[in-house]
Structure formats: C-alpha cells, structure tokens
C-alpha cells in the first residue's frame, strides 16, 4: 500500500476512531427559574478611544498651494506645486502615493479639456497598485516645499487643477491651488 493510500485511509477513518476514543459527557439536568444577568457597560466619553488617551492635533494654518506650469509646451507637461508656510511655526507635511494618480505623491491633479467638461486625467478605471511610500517634509516659517511631476498629454488646450492631499502636523490636510491653463503642441 502506498503512502498516499495509507494517509487517505487514515483520514477517512479518523472521525470513527475519534468517536470511539472519546467518552460521553454526563447529561446535565435542566435548571429551573434561571434569570439572565445584564451588565451595564461603563460609559465612554464621546471623542475618545478605549485605552488611548486623547491627543490634541493642531491643524496647521497659514499654508497656501501654488501650481506652476508653462503656458505652452511641446511634449511632456512639467508641473510644480509649492506649499508655502506663512504661519508662525514649522509644519510637518506628509503624503503617500496615490493609486489613481499614476503613483504620484504630489501634486495630485485633474486635467480637463478646455471648452468641454471632459476629464482627460486621471482616467476612470485605471488605478495602479503603488508602493506604500510616504514622503515627509518640513516647511519652516516662511519656507516652501516643492513637489514636481510630469504629465503626458495629447495636443490640445487643457485646464489643470492641482492640490496637495496628505497630513500637516498629523492632521488631515488638503490644499487646493489655482488652476492653470496649458496648451500642448
């Protein structure tokens, strides 16, 4: 008998062998007049997590975003997003790669064909699986952090909307920039 057949036979006989080895449990008599016990849980204050002390996160103020692109270009469109800090203290900025934005960290963009409402980028239904990289930068008082990327667009006129989406000092943050118009030749 081969090893496979022996294992198959053992597997098929296992429930019968276990049943023969076990002893029957004694029958318990029914309990009369039983009452369920209800325990009232301790109240948890709103806005807190169980076992975690509340942490105050200050949403940064004084941040602005500016999208820069050439007015007319041949070939790929270079984009620059500057996040400037006019606040009184340094701001820690953080952003991850976006699956819908060709794995870019920033600037995140939406491209519309001029004269229509047609969204040229990002295309619906083409998400990618990106590495979970996280970029962290510090914008000191009066300083700016620069993010760059390039887009490949067909010839035509476009309006490009850009923004930074991520965190600022640990708080969720989205900064929109003024749209720019670009002509691709």
PDB file of C-alpha atoms in Angstrom:
ATOM      1  CA  UNK A   1       0.000   0.000   0.000  1.00  0.00           C
ATOM      2  CA  UNK A   2       1.438   3.366  -0.956  1.00  0.00           C
ATOM      3  CA  UNK A   3       1.885   6.197   1.494  1.00  0.00           C
ATOM      4  CA  UNK A   4      -0.858   8.221  -0.208  1.00  0.00           C
ATOM      5  CA  UNK A   5      -3.388   5.428   0.186  1.00  0.00           C
ATOM      6  CA  UNK A   6      -2.409   4.925   3.825  1.00  0.00           C
ATOM      7  CA  UNK A   7      -2.887   8.645   4.539  1.00  0.00           C
ATOM      8  CA  UNK A   8      -6.224   8.666   2.722  1.00  0.00           C
ATOM      9  CA  UNK A   9      -7.438   5.648   4.710  1.00  0.00           C
ATOM     10  CA  UNK A  10      -6.323   7.257   7.979  1.00  0.00           C
ATOM     11  CA  UNK A  11      -8.100  10.482   7.060  1.00  0.00           C
ATOM     12  CA  UNK A  12     -11.330   8.677   6.202  1.00  0.00           C
ATOM     13  CA  UNK A  13     -11.252   6.557   9.379  1.00  0.00           C
ATOM     14  CA  UNK A  14     -10.295   9.495  11.642  1.00  0.00           C
ATOM     15  CA  UNK A  15     -13.886  10.513  12.684  1.00  0.00           C
ATOM     16  CA  UNK A  16     -14.805   6.924  13.629  1.00  0.00           C
ATOM     17  CA  UNK A  17     -11.559   6.459  15.572  1.00  0.00           C
ATOM     18  CA  UNK A  18     -12.014   9.744  17.474  1.00  0.00           C
ATOM     19  CA  UNK A  19     -15.627   8.848  18.289  1.00  0.00           C
ATOM     20  CA  UNK A  20     -14.543   5.502  19.752  1.00  0.00           C
ATOM     21  CA  UNK A  21     -11.851   7.165  21.895  1.00  0.00           C
ATOM     22  CA  UNK A  22     -13.988   9.896  23.414  1.00  0.00           C
ATOM     23  CA  UNK A  23     -16.168   9.368  26.436  1.00  0.00           C
ATOM     24  CA  UNK A  24     -19.691  10.650  26.548  1.00  0.00           C
ATOM     25  CA  UNK A  25     -20.302  13.741  28.647  1.00  0.00           C
ATOM     26  CA  UNK A  26     -22.758  13.385  31.509  1.00  0.00           C
ATOM     27  CA  UNK A  27     -26.255  14.706  30.917  1.00  0.00           C
ATOM     28  CA  UNK A  28     -26.979  17.875  32.892  1.00  0.00           C
ATOM     29  CA  UNK A  29     -30.403  18.342  34.435  1.00  0.00           C
ATOM     30  CA  UNK A  30     -32.391  21.414  33.342  1.00  0.00           C
ATOM     31  CA  UNK A  31     -32.151  24.467  35.584  1.00  0.00           C
ATOM     32  CA  UNK A  32     -35.405  25.874  36.951  1.00  0.00           C
ATOM     33  CA  UNK A  33     -36.089  29.609  37.413  1.00  0.00           C
ATOM     34  CA  UNK A  34     -32.888  30.888  35.824  1.00  0.00           C
ATOM     35  CA  UNK A  35     -32.505  34.627  35.308  1.00  0.00           C
ATOM     36  CA  UNK A  36     -30.230  36.336  32.777  1.00  0.00           C
ATOM     37  CA  UNK A  37     -27.659  38.716  34.193  1.00  0.00           C
ATOM     38  CA  UNK A  38     -27.397  42.096  32.493  1.00  0.00           C
ATOM     39  CA  UNK A  39     -24.226  44.083  32.997  1.00  0.00           C
ATOM     40  CA  UNK A  40     -24.316  47.768  32.080  1.00  0.00           C
ATOM     41  CA  UNK A  41     -21.079  48.797  30.315  1.00  0.00           C
ATOM     42  CA  UNK A  42     -19.160  51.776  31.658  1.00  0.00           C
ATOM     43  CA  UNK A  43     -19.849  54.939  29.627  1.00  0.00           C
ATOM     44  CA  UNK A  44     -17.090  56.103  27.288  1.00  0.00           C
ATOM     45  CA  UNK A  45     -16.787  59.859  26.777  1.00  0.00           C
ATOM     46  CA  UNK A  46     -17.549  60.980  23.222  1.00  0.00           C
ATOM     47  CA  UNK A  47     -14.471  61.591  21.093  1.00  0.00           C
ATOM     48  CA  UNK A  48     -12.131  59.231  22.911  1.00  0.00           C
ATOM     49  CA  UNK A  49     -10.914  55.741  22.181  1.00  0.00           C
ATOM     50  CA  UNK A  50     -10.870  52.926  24.692  1.00  0.00           C
ATOM     51  CA  UNK A  51      -7.481  52.713  26.402  1.00  0.00           C
ATOM     52  CA  UNK A  52      -5.977  55.574  24.391  1.00  0.00           C
ATOM     53  CA  UNK A  53      -5.603  58.999  25.964  1.00  0.00           C
ATOM     54  CA  UNK A  54      -6.937  61.826  23.770  1.00  0.00           C
ATOM     55  CA  UNK A  55      -4.276  63.680  21.794  1.00  0.00           C
ATOM     56  CA  UNK A  56      -4.799  67.230  20.607  1.00  0.00           C
ATOM     57  CA  UNK A  57      -3.776  67.698  16.953  1.00  0.00           C
ATOM     58  CA  UNK A  58      -3.363  71.271  15.787  1.00  0.00           C
ATOM     59  CA  UNK A  59      -4.463  71.836  12.200  1.00  0.00           C
ATOM     60  CA  UNK A  60      -1.769  73.994  10.603  1.00  0.00           C
ATOM     61  CA  UNK A  61      -2.721  77.470   9.447  1.00  0.00           C
ATOM     62  CA  UNK A  62      -1.013  79.823   7.041  1.00  0.00           C
ATOM     63  CA  UNK A  63      -0.403  77.207   4.327  1.00  0.00           C
ATOM     64  CA  UNK A  64      -1.010  78.002   0.662  1.00  0.00           C
ATOM     65  CA  UNK A  65      -0.533  75.961  -2.506  1.00  0.00           C
ATOM     66  CA  UNK A  66       0.548  77.310  -5.892  1.00  0.00           C
ATOM     67  CA  UNK A  67       0.516  75.230  -9.094  1.00  0.00           C
ATOM     68  CA  UNK A  68       3.057  76.232 -11.751  1.00  0.00           C
ATOM     69  CA  UNK A  69       3.117  75.001 -15.361  1.00  0.00           C
ATOM     70  CA  UNK A  70       4.292  76.505 -18.660  1.00  0.00           C
ATOM     71  CA  UNK A  71       1.558  78.219 -20.682  1.00  0.00           C
ATOM     72  CA  UNK A  72       2.628  76.434 -23.867  1.00  0.00           C
ATOM     73  CA  UNK A  73       4.701  73.275 -24.170  1.00  0.00           C
ATOM     74  CA  UNK A  74       5.725  70.619 -26.675  1.00  0.00           C
ATOM     75  CA  UNK A  75       5.888  67.107 -25.241  1.00  0.00           C
ATOM     76  CA  UNK A  76       5.514  66.308 -21.549  1.00  0.00           C
ATOM     77  CA  UNK A  77       3.970  68.915 -19.227  1.00  0.00           C
ATOM     78  CA  UNK A  78       6.153  69.698 -16.187  1.00  0.00           C
ATOM     79  CA  UNK A  79       4.129  70.580 -13.066  1.00  0.00           C
ATOM     80  CA  UNK A  80       5.362  72.147  -9.844  1.00  0.00           C
ATOM     81  CA  UNK A  81       3.297  72.554  -6.685  1.00  0.00           C
ATOM     82  CA  UNK A  82       4.710  74.836  -3.985  1.00  0.00           C
ATOM     83  CA  UNK A  83       3.275  74.550  -0.493  1.00  0.00           C
ATOM     84  CA  UNK A  84       4.255  77.760   1.305  1.00  0.00           C
ATOM     85  CA  UNK A  85       4.121  78.257   5.066  1.00  0.00           C
ATOM     86  CA  UNK A  86       3.273  81.785   6.198  1.00  0.00           C
ATOM     87  CA  UNK A  87       2.387  80.576   9.699  1.00  0.00           C
ATOM     88  CA  UNK A  88       4.209  81.239  12.955  1.00  0.00           C
ATOM     89  CA  UNK A  89       5.720  77.742  13.308  1.00  0.00           C
ATOM     90  CA  UNK A  90       7.180  74.976  11.171  1.00  0.00           C
ATOM     91  CA  UNK A  91       4.737  72.456   9.687  1.00  0.00           C
ATOM     92  CA  UNK A  92       5.456  68.764   9.152  1.00  0.00           C
ATOM     93  CA  UNK A  93       3.896  67.712   5.799  1.00  0.00           C
ATOM     94  CA  UNK A  94       3.328  64.102   4.840  1.00  0.00           C
ATOM     95  CA  UNK A  95       1.838  62.427   1.774  1.00  0.00           C
ATOM     96  CA  UNK A  96       1.627  58.926   0.344  1.00  0.00           C
ATOM     97  CA  UNK A  97       1.475  57.690  -3.226  1.00  0.00           C
ATOM     98  CA  UNK A  98      -1.931  57.810  -4.899  1.00  0.00           C
ATOM     99  CA  UNK A  99      -3.122  54.747  -6.830  1.00  0.00           C
ATOM    100  CA  UNK A 100      -5.369  56.851  -9.099  1.00  0.00           C
ATOM    101  CA  UNK A 101      -2.623  59.386  -9.894  1.00  0.00           C
ATOM    102  CA  UNK A 102      -0.056  57.131 -11.564  1.00  0.00           C
ATOM    103  CA  UNK A 103       1.618  56.546  -8.166  1.00  0.00           C
ATOM    104  CA  UNK A 104       2.458  60.242  -7.674  1.00  0.00           C
ATOM    105  CA  UNK A 105       2.845  61.729  -4.196  1.00  0.00           C
ATOM    106  CA  UNK A 106       2.049  65.322  -5.154  1.00  0.00           C
ATOM    107  CA  UNK A 107       0.771  67.348  -6.837  1.00  0.00           C
ATOM    108  CA  UNK A 108      -2.449  65.449  -7.330  1.00  0.00           C
ATOM    109  CA  UNK A 109      -4.164  66.736 -10.465  1.00  0.00           C
ATOM    110  CA  UNK A 110      -7.264  66.654 -12.614  1.00  0.00           C
ATOM    111  CA  UNK A 111      -6.955  67.675 -16.258  1.00  0.00           C
ATOM    112  CA  UNK A 112      -9.957  68.985 -18.216  1.00  0.00           C
ATOM    113  CA  UNK A 113     -10.087  69.681 -21.947  1.00  0.00           C
ATOM    114  CA  UNK A 114     -10.808  73.408 -22.469  1.00  0.00           C
ATOM    115  CA  UNK A 115     -14.308  74.090 -23.836  1.00  0.00           C
ATOM    116  CA  UNK A 116     -15.691  70.766 -22.591  1.00  0.00           C
ATOM    117  CA  UNK A 117     -16.188  69.047 -19.280  1.00  0.00           C
ATOM    118  CA  UNK A 118     -14.171  66.029 -20.442  1.00  0.00           C
ATOM    119  CA  UNK A 119     -11.759  64.742 -17.785  1.00  0.00           C
ATOM    120  CA  UNK A 120      -8.570  63.719 -19.570  1.00  0.00           C
ATOM    121  CA  UNK A 121      -6.607  62.704 -16.461  1.00  0.00           C
ATOM    122  CA  UNK A 122      -6.936  60.691 -14.266  1.00  0.00           C
ATOM    123  CA  UNK A 123      -8.762  58.162 -16.397  1.00  0.00           C
ATOM    124  CA  UNK A 124     -11.508  56.256 -14.613  1.00  0.00           C
ATOM    125  CA  UNK A 125     -10.920  52.551 -14.164  1.00  0.00           C
ATOM    126  CA  UNK A 126      -7.134  52.640 -14.476  1.00  0.00           C
ATOM    127  CA  UNK A 127      -5.934  52.529 -10.856  1.00  0.00           C
ATOM    128  CA  UNK A 128      -2.498  51.105 -10.146  1.00  0.00           C
ATOM    129  CA  UNK A 129      -1.142  49.288  -7.158  1.00  0.00           C
ATOM    130  CA  UNK A 130       1.571  51.580  -5.823  1.00  0.00           C
ATOM    131  CA  UNK A 131       4.249  51.090  -3.212  1.00  0.00           C
ATOM    132  CA  UNK A 132       3.146  52.485   0.115  1.00  0.00           C
ATOM    133  CA  UNK A 133       5.943  55.058   0.248  1.00  0.00           C
ATOM    134  CA  UNK A 134       5.345  58.081   2.435  1.00  0.00           C
ATOM    135  CA  UNK A 135       7.112  61.375   1.799  1.00  0.00           C
ATOM    136  CA  UNK A 136       7.692  63.606   4.797  1.00  0.00           C
ATOM    137  CA  UNK A 137       8.868  67.233   4.535  1.00  0.00           C
ATOM    138  CA  UNK A 138       9.124  70.182   6.903  1.00  0.00           C
ATOM    139  CA  UNK A 139       8.061  73.664   5.815  1.00  0.00           C
ATOM    140  CA  UNK A 140       9.693  76.094   8.214  1.00  0.00           C
ATOM    141  CA  UNK A 141       8.312  79.537   8.991  1.00  0.00           C
ATOM    142  CA  UNK A 142       8.378  81.500   5.704  1.00  0.00           C
ATOM    143  CA  UNK A 143       9.608  78.479   3.705  1.00  0.00           C
ATOM    144  CA  UNK A 144       8.035  76.390   0.933  1.00  0.00           C
ATOM    145  CA  UNK A 145       8.132  72.717   0.000  1.00  0.00           C
ATOM    146  CA  UNK A 146       8.176  71.900  -3.721  1.00  0.00           C
ATOM    147  CA  UNK A 147       6.613  68.842  -5.373  1.00  0.00           C
ATOM    148  CA  UNK A 148       7.128  68.122  -9.077  1.00  0.00           C
ATOM    149  CA  UNK A 149       5.841  65.677 -11.676  1.00  0.00           C
ATOM    150  CA  UNK A 150       5.255  65.421 -15.420  1.00  0.00           C
ATOM    151  CA  UNK A 151       2.125  64.592 -17.400  1.00  0.00           C
ATOM    152  CA  UNK A 152       1.946  63.205 -20.897  1.00  0.00           C
ATOM    153  CA  UNK A 153      -0.970  64.823 -22.721  1.00  0.00           C
ATOM    154  CA  UNK A 154      -2.059  64.798 -26.370  1.00  0.00           C
ATOM    155  CA  UNK A 155      -2.021  68.039 -28.339  1.00  0.00           C
ATOM    156  CA  UNK A 156      -4.713  70.476 -27.216  1.00  0.00           C
ATOM    157  CA  UNK A 157      -5.740  73.083 -24.631  1.00  0.00           C
ATOM    158  CA  UNK A 158      -6.207  71.975 -21.021  1.00  0.00           C
ATOM    159  CA  UNK A 159      -7.117  73.323 -17.601  1.00  0.00           C
ATOM    160  CA  UNK A 160      -5.092  71.600 -14.879  1.00  0.00           C
ATOM    161  CA  UNK A 161      -6.370  71.605 -11.309  1.00  0.00           C
ATOM    162  CA  UNK A 162      -3.811  70.696  -8.654  1.00  0.00           C
ATOM    163  CA  UNK A 163      -3.755  70.108  -4.914  1.00  0.00           C
ATOM    164  CA  UNK A 164      -1.778  68.667  -2.022  1.00  0.00           C
ATOM    165  CA  UNK A 165      -3.525  65.900  -0.094  1.00  0.00           C
ATOM    166  CA  UNK A 166      -1.914  64.378   2.960  1.00  0.00           C
ATOM    167  CA  UNK A 167      -1.241  65.489   6.509  1.00  0.00           C
ATOM    168  CA  UNK A 168       0.031  68.607   8.220  1.00  0.00           C
ATOM    169  CA  UNK A 169       1.357  68.153  11.773  1.00  0.00           C
ATOM    170  CA  UNK A 170      -0.538  64.847  11.919  1.00  0.00           C
ATOM    171  CA  UNK A 171      -3.917  66.332  10.929  1.00  0.00           C
ATOM    172  CA  UNK A 172      -5.614  65.519   7.621  1.00  0.00           C
ATOM    173  CA  UNK A 173      -4.898  68.268   5.104  1.00  0.00           C
ATOM    174  CA  UNK A 174      -5.995  69.206   1.567  1.00  0.00           C
ATOM    175  CA  UNK A 175      -4.682  72.376  -0.064  1.00  0.00           C
ATOM    176  CA  UNK A 176      -6.089  73.378  -3.455  1.00  0.00           C
ATOM    177  CA  UNK A 177      -4.148  75.560  -5.868  1.00  0.00           C
ATOM    178  CA  UNK A 178      -5.454  77.911  -8.534  1.00  0.00           C
ATOM    179  CA  UNK A 179      -5.974  76.017 -11.848  1.00  0.00           C
ATOM    180  CA  UNK A 180      -3.591  76.703 -14.739  1.00  0.00           C
ATOM    181  CA  UNK A 181      -4.217  76.660 -18.473  1.00  0.00           C
ATOM    182  CA  UNK A 182      -1.752  74.772 -20.681  1.00  0.00           C
ATOM    183  CA  UNK A 183      -1.512  74.393 -24.440  1.00  0.00           C
ATOM    184  CA  UNK A 184       0.231  71.241 -25.628  1.00  0.00           C
ATOM    185  CA  UNK A 185       1.559  71.437 -29.215  1.00  0.00           C
TER     186      UNK A 185
END
